[in-house]
Amino acid sequence: MLMLQVIDNKTALAAEISAWKKAGMKIGFVPTMGALHEGHLVLVKRAREENDRVVVSIFVNPTQFNNPEDLKNYPRTLDSDVKQLEAAGPDLIFAPTVNEMYPEGRIPEVPDINLGSLDHVMEASHRPGHFKGVMQVVAQLFRLVQPDKAYFGEKDYQQLAVIRSMSRQLDLPVTIVGCPTVREPDGLAMSSRNMLLSPEERKEAALISRALFYVRDNWNSYSVDELIHKATSMIEKNGRMKVEYVSIADSITLEPVSNWKESSSVRVCTAVRLGKVRLIDNVGLTTGED
Ligand code: AMP
């Protein structure tokens, strides 16, 4: 039986990858920023089922943080991450330092990607530079890991769309697999940032998914604007949370729709501030699943 290896340098990673490639093995890859929870582990298990070898990366990528406080506070729990992964069963954890990923501070350029609408809606407009950083690190990790399949969560729906678009435009030889959002029993989407919430905030946070589920379950009784208004009031009702946006958007372009006839597949997406923490979530409306 193979042991789970934790590798922090590119040379050792390259040696493993090249041996696997030579043996004709299919490689599955799950990029993460650590502070792992069941949402991450589901991606790893899916990768395990569909590939010969599985790599998980754990790297808190500074270039995708537009807020230095958020980067400083982001939870880092490598020891417990490794323990959790031992059960989920990847073959290798790649956990580089910032200097290993970006020697002498050099950040590899991503060729010009035309993200179209994805570049100006929701997270793109509220977190300037965020997706540029995401593309930089994911493109770099793809170069190092050379995965056949890479697994991303629908929890970060716009990110998934951005990665798909980048992979298409660069003709990357990788299949991007999107996986449904894993939720806590009260509906809150699992997130590494949830551990930064106080117990009261954690309870309050359940209102976010409750509001999104309300939109999903009532879309044919109200207009788009009415439901955006209702969801916003539901989330903000106790005065603890502040909505950055609630958007009901086409599930491909993520452009907001103004009425239900505009698109047959829409998602309701939100970003919310709760104390020092910013949480995002989204739910599909027509599929009946999320
Ligand atoms: P992160 O560590 O937050 O960068 O997330 C790493 C990967 O796990 C991304 O593809 C996320 O979309 C995915 N992920 C995070 N939370 C969840 C969740 N609750 N359900 C499914 N996937 C998730």
Tab-separated table of C-alpha atoms and ligand atoms in Angstrom:
chain	number	residue	atom	x	y	z
A	1	MET	CA	0.000	0.000	0.000
A	2	LEU	CA	1.269	3.480	-0.922
A	3	MET	CA	1.894	5.957	1.894
A	4	LEU	CA	0.442	9.453	1.812
A	5	GLN	CA	3.356	11.752	1.062
A	6	VAL	CA	3.519	15.433	1.956
A	7	ILE	CA	5.787	17.246	-0.494
A	8	ASP	CA	6.726	20.897	-0.212
A	9	ASN	CA	8.992	21.315	-3.230
A	10	LYS	CA	8.473	21.293	-6.979
A	11	THR	CA	11.432	19.018	-7.762
A	12	ALA	CA	10.151	16.150	-5.630
A	13	LEU	CA	6.652	16.678	-7.024
A	14	ALA	CA	7.965	16.595	-10.606
A	15	ALA	CA	9.742	13.282	-9.926
A	16	GLU	CA	6.522	11.647	-8.697
A	17	ILE	CA	4.406	13.049	-11.510
A	18	SER	CA	6.856	11.958	-14.156
A	19	ALA	CA	7.026	8.400	-12.744
A	20	TRP	CA	3.215	8.194	-12.750
A	21	LYS	CA	2.980	9.586	-16.277
A	22	LYS	CA	5.560	7.071	-17.510
A	23	ALA	CA	3.490	4.280	-16.007
A	24	GLY	CA	0.452	5.594	-17.947
A	25	MET	CA	-1.465	6.513	-14.803
A	26	LYS	CA	-4.382	8.963	-14.794
A	27	ILE	CA	-3.905	11.800	-12.327
A	28	GLY	CA	-6.749	13.502	-10.461
A	29	PHE	CA	-6.105	16.833	-8.778
A	30	VAL	CA	-7.879	18.788	-6.030
A	31	PRO	CA	-6.476	22.278	-5.424
A	32	THR	CA	-7.296	23.703	-1.972
A	33	MET	CA	-6.220	26.375	0.444
A	34	GLY	CA	-6.356	23.929	3.352
A	35	ALA	CA	-8.397	24.196	6.565
A	36	LEU	CA	-10.124	21.186	5.122
A	37	HIS	CA	-13.711	20.117	5.744
A	38	GLU	CA	-16.130	17.592	4.290
A	39	GLY	CA	-16.666	19.801	1.199
A	40	HIS	CA	-13.017	19.312	0.264
A	41	LEU	CA	-13.018	15.622	1.187
A	42	VAL	CA	-15.931	14.912	-1.157
A	43	LEU	CA	-13.820	16.262	-4.032
A	44	VAL	CA	-10.913	14.044	-2.966
A	45	LYS	CA	-13.118	10.957	-2.747
A	46	ARG	CA	-14.555	11.634	-6.196
A	47	ALA	CA	-11.022	12.071	-7.577
A	48	ARG	CA	-10.025	8.819	-5.871
A	49	GLU	CA	-12.824	6.954	-7.645
A	50	GLU	CA	-11.997	8.314	-11.079
A	51	ASN	CA	-8.187	8.265	-11.245
A	52	ASP	CA	-5.143	6.072	-10.607
A	53	ARG	CA	-3.341	8.709	-8.580
A	54	VAL	CA	-4.680	11.713	-6.650
A	55	VAL	CA	-2.852	14.905	-5.702
A	56	VAL	CA	-4.257	17.468	-3.250
A	57	SER	CA	-2.553	20.839	-3.049
A	58	ILE	CA	-2.712	22.969	0.071
A	59	PHE	CA	-1.594	26.510	-0.616
A	60	VAL	CA	-3.017	29.771	0.668
A	61	ASN	CA	-2.371	31.754	-2.478
A	62	PRO	CA	-1.593	35.386	-1.618
A	63	THR	CA	-2.207	36.652	-5.163
A	64	GLN	CA	-5.944	35.918	-5.008
A	65	PHE	CA	-6.552	37.877	-1.794
A	66	ASN	CA	-7.604	41.439	-2.424
A	67	ASN	CA	-7.784	42.107	1.318
A	68	PRO	CA	-4.553	41.754	3.382
A	69	GLU	CA	-6.530	41.188	6.620
A	70	ASP	CA	-8.401	38.290	4.998
A	71	LEU	CA	-5.078	36.743	3.936
A	72	LYS	CA	-3.627	37.189	7.433
A	73	ASN	CA	-6.689	35.683	9.149
A	74	TYR	CA	-7.179	32.795	6.714
A	75	PRO	CA	-7.051	29.558	8.780
A	76	ARG	CA	-3.929	27.426	8.365
A	77	THR	CA	-4.241	23.932	9.864
A	78	LEU	CA	-1.793	21.716	7.963
A	79	ASP	CA	-1.428	19.000	10.629
A	80	SER	CA	-5.142	18.388	10.943
A	81	ASP	CA	-5.520	18.651	7.142
A	82	VAL	CA	-3.005	15.834	6.683
A	83	LYS	CA	-4.842	13.699	9.244
A	84	GLN	CA	-8.173	14.219	7.493
A	85	LEU	CA	-6.640	13.388	4.136
A	86	GLU	CA	-5.151	10.145	5.412
A	87	ALA	CA	-8.713	8.815	5.543
A	88	ALA	CA	-9.816	10.303	2.197
A	89	GLY	CA	-6.883	8.647	0.490
A	90	PRO	CA	-4.950	10.893	-1.922
A	91	ASP	CA	-1.475	9.658	-2.867
A	92	LEU	CA	0.262	12.952	-2.394
A	93	ILE	CA	-0.222	16.323	-0.730
A	94	PHE	CA	1.617	19.215	-2.323
A	95	ALA	CA	1.987	21.938	0.311
A	96	PRO	CA	4.525	24.468	-0.954
A	97	THR	CA	5.602	27.715	0.703
A	98	VAL	CA	4.907	31.012	-1.061
A	99	ASN	CA	8.586	31.211	-1.985
A	100	GLU	CA	8.502	27.739	-3.511
A	101	MET	CA	5.502	28.661	-5.664
A	102	TYR	CA	6.717	32.155	-6.520
A	103	PRO	CA	10.539	32.175	-6.181
A	104	GLU	CA	11.902	35.680	-5.595
A	105	GLY	CA	8.345	36.921	-5.726
A	106	ARG	CA	7.976	36.163	-9.435
A	107	ILE	CA	4.350	35.426	-10.264
A	108	PRO	CA	3.957	33.526	-13.533
A	109	GLU	CA	1.944	35.478	-16.103
A	110	VAL	CA	-1.333	33.985	-17.267
A	111	PRO	CA	-1.829	34.567	-21.013
A	112	ASP	CA	-4.638	36.967	-21.856
A	113	ILE	CA	-7.884	35.224	-20.989
A	114	ASN	CA	-11.155	36.728	-22.134
A	115	LEU	CA	-13.515	36.062	-19.249
A	116	GLY	CA	-16.301	38.099	-20.852
A	117	SER	CA	-19.196	38.607	-18.454
A	118	LEU	CA	-17.459	36.540	-15.748
A	119	ASP	CA	-14.962	39.370	-15.440
A	120	HIS	CA	-17.414	42.019	-14.327
A	121	VAL	CA	-20.170	40.341	-12.310
A	122	MET	CA	-20.418	39.303	-8.641
A	123	GLU	CA	-17.039	38.260	-7.186
A	124	ALA	CA	-15.145	39.908	-10.055
A	125	SER	CA	-16.613	43.306	-9.285
A	126	HIS	CA	-16.493	42.951	-5.491
A	127	ARG	CA	-12.986	41.445	-5.282
A	128	PRO	CA	-10.853	43.218	-7.895
A	129	GLY	CA	-7.928	41.065	-9.049
A	130	HIS	CA	-9.250	37.947	-7.295
A	131	PHE	CA	-9.786	35.813	-10.394
A	132	LYS	CA	-6.488	36.922	-11.932
A	133	GLY	CA	-4.811	35.476	-8.825
A	134	VAL	CA	-6.938	32.325	-8.981
A	135	MET	CA	-6.018	31.777	-12.642
A	136	GLN	CA	-2.325	32.384	-11.912
A	137	VAL	CA	-2.148	29.798	-9.184
A	138	VAL	CA	-4.375	27.211	-10.858
A	139	ALA	CA	-2.484	27.482	-14.175
A	140	GLN	CA	0.806	27.102	-12.295
A	141	LEU	CA	-0.495	24.112	-10.303
A	142	PHE	CA	-1.819	22.503	-13.494
A	143	ARG	CA	1.657	22.873	-15.056
A	144	LEU	CA	3.235	21.166	-12.047
A	145	VAL	CA	0.676	18.407	-11.432
A	146	GLN	CA	-0.364	17.782	-15.077
A	147	PRO	CA	-3.743	16.376	-14.046
A	148	ASP	CA	-6.074	14.494	-16.351
A	149	LYS	CA	-9.011	15.641	-14.225
A	150	ALA	CA	-9.262	18.511	-11.737
A	151	TYR	CA	-12.051	18.838	-9.193
A	152	PHE	CA	-13.694	22.095	-8.100
A	153	GLY	CA	-16.718	22.833	-5.927
A	154	GLU	CA	-19.907	24.543	-7.079
A	155	LYS	CA	-19.697	26.380	-3.750
A	156	ASP	CA	-17.387	28.760	-5.650
A	157	TYR	CA	-19.574	28.747	-8.724
A	158	GLN	CA	-18.017	31.723	-10.500
A	159	GLN	CA	-14.528	30.354	-9.853
A	160	LEU	CA	-15.561	27.055	-11.443
A	161	ALA	CA	-16.820	28.963	-14.497
A	162	VAL	CA	-13.575	30.979	-14.662
A	163	ILE	CA	-11.419	27.829	-14.495
A	164	ARG	CA	-13.501	26.139	-17.195
A	165	SER	CA	-13.151	29.194	-19.404
A	166	MET	CA	-9.385	29.459	-18.826
A	167	SER	CA	-8.888	25.746	-19.553
A	168	ARG	CA	-10.858	26.022	-22.797
A	169	GLN	CA	-9.026	29.114	-23.955
A	170	LEU	CA	-5.576	27.695	-23.195
A	171	ASP	CA	-6.508	24.262	-24.562
A	172	LEU	CA	-5.339	22.693	-21.334
A	173	PRO	CA	-5.445	18.890	-21.495
A	174	VAL	CA	-7.489	18.593	-18.319
A	175	THR	CA	-11.141	17.818	-17.677
A	176	ILE	CA	-12.675	20.189	-15.140
A	177	VAL	CA	-15.139	18.385	-12.880
A	178	GLY	CA	-17.653	20.470	-10.894
A	179	CYS	CA	-18.987	18.949	-7.648
A	180	PRO	CA	-22.138	19.928	-5.705
A	181	THR	CA	-21.909	22.065	-2.581
A	182	VAL	CA	-21.645	20.182	0.700
A	183	ARG	CA	-23.672	21.755	3.511
A	184	GLU	CA	-23.884	21.634	7.286
A	185	PRO	CA	-27.104	20.124	8.736
A	186	ASP	CA	-28.607	23.637	9.079
A	187	GLY	CA	-27.899	24.359	5.409
A	188	LEU	CA	-24.808	26.552	5.758
A	189	ALA	CA	-22.386	25.827	2.920
A	190	MET	CA	-19.212	24.344	4.385
A	191	SER	CA	-16.324	26.778	4.159
A	192	SER	CA	-12.917	27.160	5.760
A	193	ARG	CA	-14.009	30.663	6.755
A	194	ASN	CA	-16.859	29.257	8.901
A	195	MET	CA	-14.293	28.453	11.586
A	196	LEU	CA	-13.640	32.180	11.959
A	197	LEU	CA	-17.250	32.787	13.074
A	198	SER	CA	-18.202	33.198	16.737
A	199	PRO	CA	-20.867	30.731	17.982
A	200	GLU	CA	-23.562	33.436	17.614
A	201	GLU	CA	-22.392	34.357	14.131
A	202	ARG	CA	-22.277	30.696	13.158
A	203	LYS	CA	-25.973	30.341	14.115
A	204	GLU	CA	-26.909	33.509	12.265
A	205	ALA	CA	-25.094	32.306	9.113
A	206	ALA	CA	-27.759	29.634	8.530
A	207	LEU	CA	-30.026	32.455	7.292
A	208	ILE	CA	-27.919	32.736	4.132
A	209	SER	CA	-28.802	29.334	2.710
A	210	ARG	CA	-32.322	29.619	4.079
A	211	ALA	CA	-32.807	32.754	1.969
A	212	LEU	CA	-31.335	31.078	-1.131
A	213	PHE	CA	-33.537	28.015	-0.669
A	214	TYR	CA	-36.519	30.347	-0.287
A	215	VAL	CA	-35.716	31.855	-3.689
A	216	ARG	CA	-35.316	28.387	-5.217
A	217	ASP	CA	-38.643	27.194	-3.805
A	218	ASN	CA	-40.661	30.306	-4.630
A	219	TRP	CA	-39.281	31.480	-7.926
A	220	ASN	CA	-42.509	30.939	-9.821
A	221	SER	CA	-44.563	32.999	-7.338
A	222	TYR	CA	-42.591	36.260	-7.496
A	223	SER	CA	-40.623	38.455	-9.855
A	224	VAL	CA	-36.806	38.358	-9.894
A	225	ASP	CA	-36.630	41.771	-8.208
A	226	GLU	CA	-39.117	40.802	-5.514
A	227	LEU	CA	-37.123	37.701	-4.625
A	228	ILE	CA	-33.823	39.584	-4.544
A	229	HIS	CA	-35.476	42.008	-2.150
A	230	LYS	CA	-36.969	39.225	-0.005
A	231	ALA	CA	-33.706	37.264	0.181
A	232	THR	CA	-31.783	40.401	1.149
A	233	SER	CA	-34.273	41.220	3.931
A	234	MET	CA	-34.205	37.634	5.207
A	235	ILE	CA	-30.420	37.686	5.489
A	236	GLU	CA	-30.237	41.169	6.994
A	237	LYS	CA	-33.251	40.836	9.293
A	238	ASN	CA	-31.331	40.582	12.585
A	239	GLY	CA	-28.936	43.385	11.675
A	240	ARG	CA	-25.854	41.186	12.058
A	241	MET	CA	-25.291	40.418	8.392
A	242	LYS	CA	-24.770	42.815	5.503
A	243	VAL	CA	-25.502	41.637	1.981
A	244	GLU	CA	-22.911	42.627	-0.638
A	245	TYR	CA	-25.027	41.268	-3.429
A	246	VAL	CA	-27.856	38.873	-4.144
A	247	SER	CA	-27.823	38.077	-7.840
A	248	ILE	CA	-30.175	35.892	-9.829
A	249	ALA	CA	-28.110	35.090	-12.855
A	250	ASP	CA	-27.853	32.913	-15.930
A	251	SER	CA	-25.934	29.827	-14.824
A	252	ILE	CA	-23.471	30.002	-17.737
A	253	THR	CA	-22.724	33.710	-18.184
A	254	LEU	CA	-23.611	34.669	-14.591
A	255	GLU	CA	-25.137	37.862	-16.004
A	256	PRO	CA	-28.116	38.930	-13.881
A	257	VAL	CA	-31.518	38.179	-15.378
A	258	SER	CA	-34.367	40.616	-14.981
A	259	ASN	CA	-37.203	38.146	-15.543
A	260	TRP	CA	-37.678	34.377	-15.470
A	261	LYS	CA	-38.118	34.098	-19.236
A	262	GLU	CA	-34.616	35.355	-19.917
A	263	SER	CA	-32.881	32.072	-19.100
A	264	SER	CA	-33.938	28.488	-18.527
A	265	SER	CA	-31.111	27.807	-16.097
A	266	VAL	CA	-30.443	30.346	-13.381
A	267	ARG	CA	-28.628	30.458	-10.051
A	268	VAL	CA	-29.143	32.673	-7.065
A	269	CYS	CA	-25.782	33.769	-5.721
A	270	THR	CA	-24.876	35.875	-2.721
A	271	ALA	CA	-21.979	37.359	-0.798
A	272	VAL	CA	-22.558	38.398	2.784
A	273	ARG	CA	-20.497	40.071	5.475
A	274	LEU	CA	-20.838	38.708	8.980
A	275	GLY	CA	-18.494	40.380	11.468
A	276	LYS	CA	-15.013	40.154	9.948
A	277	VAL	CA	-15.943	37.243	7.697
A	278	ARG	CA	-17.193	37.308	4.121
A	279	LEU	CA	-19.269	34.291	3.075
A	280	ILE	CA	-20.499	33.289	-0.374
A	281	ASP	CA	-23.109	30.768	-1.431
A	282	ASN	CA	-25.275	29.894	-4.435
A	283	VAL	CA	-28.140	27.579	-5.322
A	284	GLY	CA	-29.484	26.393	-8.684
A	285	LEU	CA	-33.136	27.176	-9.348
A	286	THR	CA	-34.388	25.001	-12.151
A	287	THR	CA	-32.575	21.747	-11.507
A	288	GLY	CA	-33.999	21.267	-8.041
A	289	GLU	CA	-30.564	20.289	-6.815
A	290	ASP	CA	-27.505	22.078	-5.520
B	1	AMP	P1	-10.766	26.404	-0.959
B	1	AMP	O1	-9.856	25.619	-0.080
B	1	AMP	O2	-11.810	27.165	-0.227
B	1	AMP	O3	-10.013	27.213	-1.991
B	1	AMP	O4	-11.580	25.327	-1.783
B	1	AMP	C1	-10.944	24.319	-2.521
B	1	AMP	C2	-11.961	23.631	-3.391
B	1	AMP	O5	-12.970	23.056	-2.565
B	1	AMP	C3	-12.691	24.615	-4.339
B	1	AMP	O6	-12.889	23.978	-5.588
B	1	AMP	C4	-13.977	24.864	-3.619
B	1	AMP	O7	-15.031	25.233	-4.485
B	1	AMP	C5	-14.239	23.502	-2.998
B	1	AMP	N1	-15.156	23.627	-1.868
B	1	AMP	C6	-15.036	24.458	-0.797
B	1	AMP	N2	-16.102	24.340	0.004
B	1	AMP	C7	-16.932	23.423	-0.578
B	1	AMP	C8	-18.206	22.878	-0.240
B	1	AMP	N3	-18.858	23.247	0.854
B	1	AMP	N4	-18.745	21.966	-1.072
B	1	AMP	C9	-18.103	21.584	-2.198
B	1	AMP	N5	-16.899	22.070	-2.572
B	1	AMP	C10	-16.318	22.968	-1.772
